[in-house]
Amino acid sequence: MENFNYHRPATVNAAAALLKKSKGGSYMAGGHTLLPTMKQGLASPSDIIDLTAIKGFSGITIGKSAVVVKGGTTHMEVATSAAVKKAIPALAELAGKIGGVHVRHKGTIGGSIANSDPAADYPSACLGLGATIVTNKRKIPADAFFTGMFQTALKDGEIITEVSFPIPKKSSHMKFPNPASRYALVGVFVSQDAGGKVRVAVTGAGPKVFRVPDMEAALSKSFAVSALAGISAKAKGLNADMHATAEYRAHLIGVLARRAVEAAK
Amino acid sequence: MSDTGIGARVLRKEDKRFITGKGQYTDDINLKDQTYAYFVRSPHAHATIKAINTAKAKKMPGVVDIFTSKEVEEDKIGGLICGWMIHSKDGSGMKAGPHPILASGKVRFVGDQVAVVIAETREQAKAAAQAVAVSYGVLPHNVDAGQAMKTKAQVHDVASDNRVYNWSIGDEAATDAAFRSAAHVTKLDLINNRLIPNAMETRAAIGSYDTGSEHYTLYTTSQNPHVARLVISAFHGLAPEHKLRVIAPDVGGGFGSKIFIYGEEVTCVWASKRIGGRPVKWTADRSEAFLSDAHGRDHVSHAELAMDASGKIVGLKVHTIASMGAYLSTFSSCVPTYLYATLLSGQYDIPNIYAEVDAVYTNTAPVDAYRGAGRPEATYLLERIVETAARELKIDPAEFRRRNFITQFPHQTPVIFCYDAGDYGAALDKALELSDYRNFASRKAASAKNGKLRGVGFSAYIEACGIAPSAAVGSLGAGVGLWESAEVRVNAVGTVEVLTGSHSHGQGHETTFAQLVSERLGVDINNVAIVHGDTDKVQMGMGTYGSRSGAVGMTAISKALDKIEAKAKRVAAAVMEASTDDIDFKDGTFTVKGTDKKMAFGEVALASYVGHKFNSSEIEIGLKETSFHDPSNFVFPAGVHICEVEVDTETGLTKIASYTAVDDFGTIINPMIVEGQVQGGVAQGIGQALLEGAHYDRDSGQLLTGSYMDYNMPKAANMPHIENFKLGFTFTKCPSNPLGMKGCGEAGAIAAPPAVINAITNALGVRDIAMPATPLTVWNAMQPMKRAAE
Ligand SMILES: Cc1cc2nc3c(=O)[nH]c(=O)nc-3n(C[C@H](O)[C@H](O)[C@H](O)COP(=O)(O)OP(=O)(O)OC[C@H]3O[C@@H](n4cnc5c(N)ncnc54)[C@H](O)[C@@H]3O)c2cc1C
């Protein structure tokens, strides 16, 4: 790990200004993605701008139609929030399945989403619920946010301040963990909104989180496991590695989607 | 039984310092003026080293010096050795390629160490290591044991077909004859997957040279510091033994991987002199541990089992290709031979066995002993083929085993060993009962209702451990004898210090050894200190591996205690003015037969040192005795393990539904510690069967499982629920040591893999499934069945 300058700004604006001034700085929230990459020498930022001292940067508010999670909120806060459990139980459950206890206490929703790891869990909730990602500059719909493997629509210096999740009628999250890392080998998030429209978002299986239109269409007509009969995800373009072939991942998408529909509440 | 003696569940004395962070591991030790080493490692699986340019790196901040094979050769530091000579069938000796402490001319696996950078801080050493410019000429490589004798990638000049040896055991002609007359032959091809040990503490070393006394000290993460000193003196030629002190302080797990002498530790102690006597410290990071610790297993085998019409086994034929990796590690050559094929008779009366082993070089990390060492590979092969044979013959696997069990002891197998005692049927009975085998069908039906396939698998294992008789291992090619030493020092106040050549790196010796002393001398275990791991304190020893510390190490202590008792009786007799023959010793008190005269052990200890009360020209002052124990035979723990799995047919995920382990370890000193050893061993075995596997990429030769992101260590959630993890014990006394002990350290890791795989193949109705049986592997195995059903 190389030496770096460390900052701990108190406001979003100060953080953005520090990043702008730096030669090649990086924001840090929980540090649970950034620090491991720095230790491996894959990243060596000149400046670390720690976002965790920003006032009002973490917390959860439940509105009439949406759960709003501030950018610096840890996975643990979401997983254990009684209000989230009531409004969108699947979201709390998803947060509770990220990493281990230590990871959940440090890692944040902003860091997770900004990183757009293809095997991360939160992106499936964002896409699966049709969330809005709010930054210090603008509002970005989830559908436009995840642009590729470790790539997002965020511009240089943009800070995720909130993620707003519409409260669905029903939702559910199923995760089949990678046996070694426990990240998602495949994860499926299913939701049905008040109007009956269904979203099915898949993480872990492709280069980035994606939706499955066939399944969404079928489930929007009839939200039942039987509606998925005969619909299978395509293996083409899916990830293949020593833990799972593309065919196996495609198969798991079907299994988890069925299980998610069955468990949706 | 006293409450701290043999058989008591005494809490571990050492745990307070471990769980409060007060342990002293090598990395916790910091010497004055210490420098830090970082190794430049090969990024290629196989390449010539064309040039090494250190000029730029030497100018980097904090760099003290950089060494390569050039300096090693200048100082005539010898290469690493393999201490067990194996001869091929044709009589030729094994082909050991050179194994310099820093690669010379060629690198042979990803991670091979090429140069060492010594700097003021670890970070500076690491940064400079990245600036060392090595130019490589990439050569063809091979990482696959099965391909080694066919590939163009020749790892060592001495072995043109990459073959280290072609060794055999047993009577080939007689075995062939038995096969010709057999009623049924079962055949199986098996792979025993390569494992990475993953001790919690990574390897570390501090080498220090005292320019005044010309004395070297090496702190190192070793399971056998005396053997390290011997090898570094005799083969590396660094210093004679009296000028070299090796200290293995607290060591955080080894599982075999810390038996061996490695290039890094030799480099540290050598380099300290090169840089003028400043200590040189190295601590492996986890990535280095994955790449460079000696790995385990990695066998490719073909086995055939012959039965007569009554289902009695009449012969076994085995051919195994065993990967040695890129170099022969310290004891690697004996693992797939004398620790493997000698166990192929298992618990069965098999009149004819013939096995042939080709040990081969591959462009991978060296392979050596890993928890069980050879015996897990033998047990896996035998228990898989026995189970398969039972299924083919449509005999219940428990019944098939029982029909073939050895029942008369001693039993001479056709593959060297003479089993001394055992009752295999008793263990099977107990395991059947504990696992409720009778009602398996109803559990299977219940699982099916939940969409799960349930299977049951057996493993009746035996191991030869307490690795010892020096003459025996010597006749088989070992370069050292495998006895053990003990010194018991009774202090004047009656407290006791035991110096042992065994080494504890998690086993709890400080507790169990103290229990033996407490039992024998009647002293409180808190008044007993166990001293180990320092060649300046303990004169000589052979260390800990092969479940030998109880059967061999404690027997040495027991013999020294015999001498202490005899001497103390003479002192007590003199002080109490009686004849030595009339002295009785019980519960820590010496009494004179027929009188009420008595002396406590502490009083006799004091009298031994005060020396006033007896004639010191007849009885020597002091109370201190030594013993070197060389046993007459190996010990043969055995048992029956039964595993039940549930397979999720949709995802291929396998869960251990229940696990039953019944073991015969002879006398048990501390049941709590022994149960922990069984549970830990089974966890490692489940790891091998379901989760773990070192995976080198065929095309690039890179280790793909180089971190915990991809190498899957067993976790609590992979184990059966504690209520379904049943342990039982049967007892036959070991006749070859006075305590009647066998060994328990490896049993679980040996027994579990075939039990688990037998259960999965039973659940799926397939002949074989590769380890680790990951969800992907199991799902793949189910696809042909699904297609057939559709
Ligand atoms: C052992 C382990 C297991 C894990 N398992 C899982 C798992 O099962 N599932 C899973 O989803 N994740 C897992 N993670 C990842 C974990 O959830 C991380 O916490 C998360 O991916 C990153 O969040 P962070 O707050 O730590 O971000 P950091 O590491 O601090 O930052 C990551 C990146 O995001 C940027 N960033 C951070 N906050 C913001 C912000 N508010 N706005 C803009 N950019 C920002 C940083 O500049 C950096 O580039 C695991 C991590 C570890 C170490």
PDB file of C-alpha atoms in Angstrom, chain A residues 176 179-181 183 242-245 247-248 251-252 255 258-259, chain B residues 126 648 650-651 653 704-705 708-712 715 775-776 779:
ATOM      1  CA  PHE A 176     -27.089 -18.409  -3.881  1.00  0.00           C
ATOM      2  CA  PRO A 179     -19.225 -21.151  -1.893  1.00  0.00           C
ATOM      3  CA  ALA A 180     -15.877 -19.474  -1.175  1.00  0.00           C
ATOM      4  CA  SER A 181     -16.376 -15.720  -1.137  1.00  0.00           C
ATOM      5  CA  TYR A 183     -20.722 -12.919  -2.651  1.00  0.00           C
ATOM      6  CA  MET A 242     -14.376 -22.261 -11.617  1.00  0.00           C
ATOM      7  CA  HIS A 243     -17.378 -21.898  -9.306  1.00  0.00           C
ATOM      8  CA  ALA A 244     -20.089 -21.843 -11.944  1.00  0.00           C
ATOM      9  CA  THR A 245     -20.506 -22.289 -15.656  1.00  0.00           C
ATOM     10  CA  GLU A 247     -25.298 -22.819 -17.965  1.00  0.00           C
ATOM     11  CA  TYR A 248     -25.354 -23.387 -14.232  1.00  0.00           C
ATOM     12  CA  HIS A 251     -30.262 -22.523 -14.354  1.00  0.00           C
ATOM     13  CA  LEU A 252     -29.887 -20.901 -10.928  1.00  0.00           C
ATOM     14  CA  VAL A 255     -34.520 -21.681  -9.530  1.00  0.00           C
ATOM     15  CA  ARG A 258     -39.223 -19.356  -8.624  1.00  0.00           C
ATOM     16  CA  ARG A 259     -38.204 -19.405  -5.006  1.00  0.00           C
TER      17      ARG A 259
ATOM     18  CA  LYS B 126       8.047  -4.953  -0.701  1.00  0.00           C
ATOM     19  CA  ASP B 648     -30.751 -29.965  -3.081  1.00  0.00           C
ATOM     20  CA  GLU B 650     -32.354 -27.894  -7.909  1.00  0.00           C
ATOM     21  CA  THR B 651     -29.085 -26.230  -6.966  1.00  0.00           C
ATOM     22  CA  LEU B 653     -25.948 -27.811  -2.862  1.00  0.00           C
ATOM     23  CA  LEU B 704      -6.488 -19.661  -9.444  1.00  0.00           C
ATOM     24  CA  THR B 705      -7.359 -20.411  -5.840  1.00  0.00           C
ATOM     25  CA  TYR B 708     -10.208 -16.913   0.197  1.00  0.00           C
ATOM     26  CA  MET B 709     -12.291 -15.383  -2.571  1.00  0.00           C
ATOM     27  CA  ASP B 710     -11.805 -18.658  -4.434  1.00  0.00           C
ATOM     28  CA  TYR B 711     -10.283 -21.190  -2.010  1.00  0.00           C
ATOM     29  CA  ASN B 712     -13.132 -22.393   0.110  1.00  0.00           C
ATOM     30  CA  LYS B 715     -16.862 -22.740   7.883  1.00  0.00           C
ATOM     31  CA  PRO B 775     -22.771 -27.299  -6.043  1.00  0.00           C
ATOM     32  CA  LEU B 776     -21.566 -26.955  -9.652  1.00  0.00           C
ATOM     33  CA  TRP B 779     -25.400 -30.203 -10.444  1.00  0.00           C
TER      34      TRP B 779
END
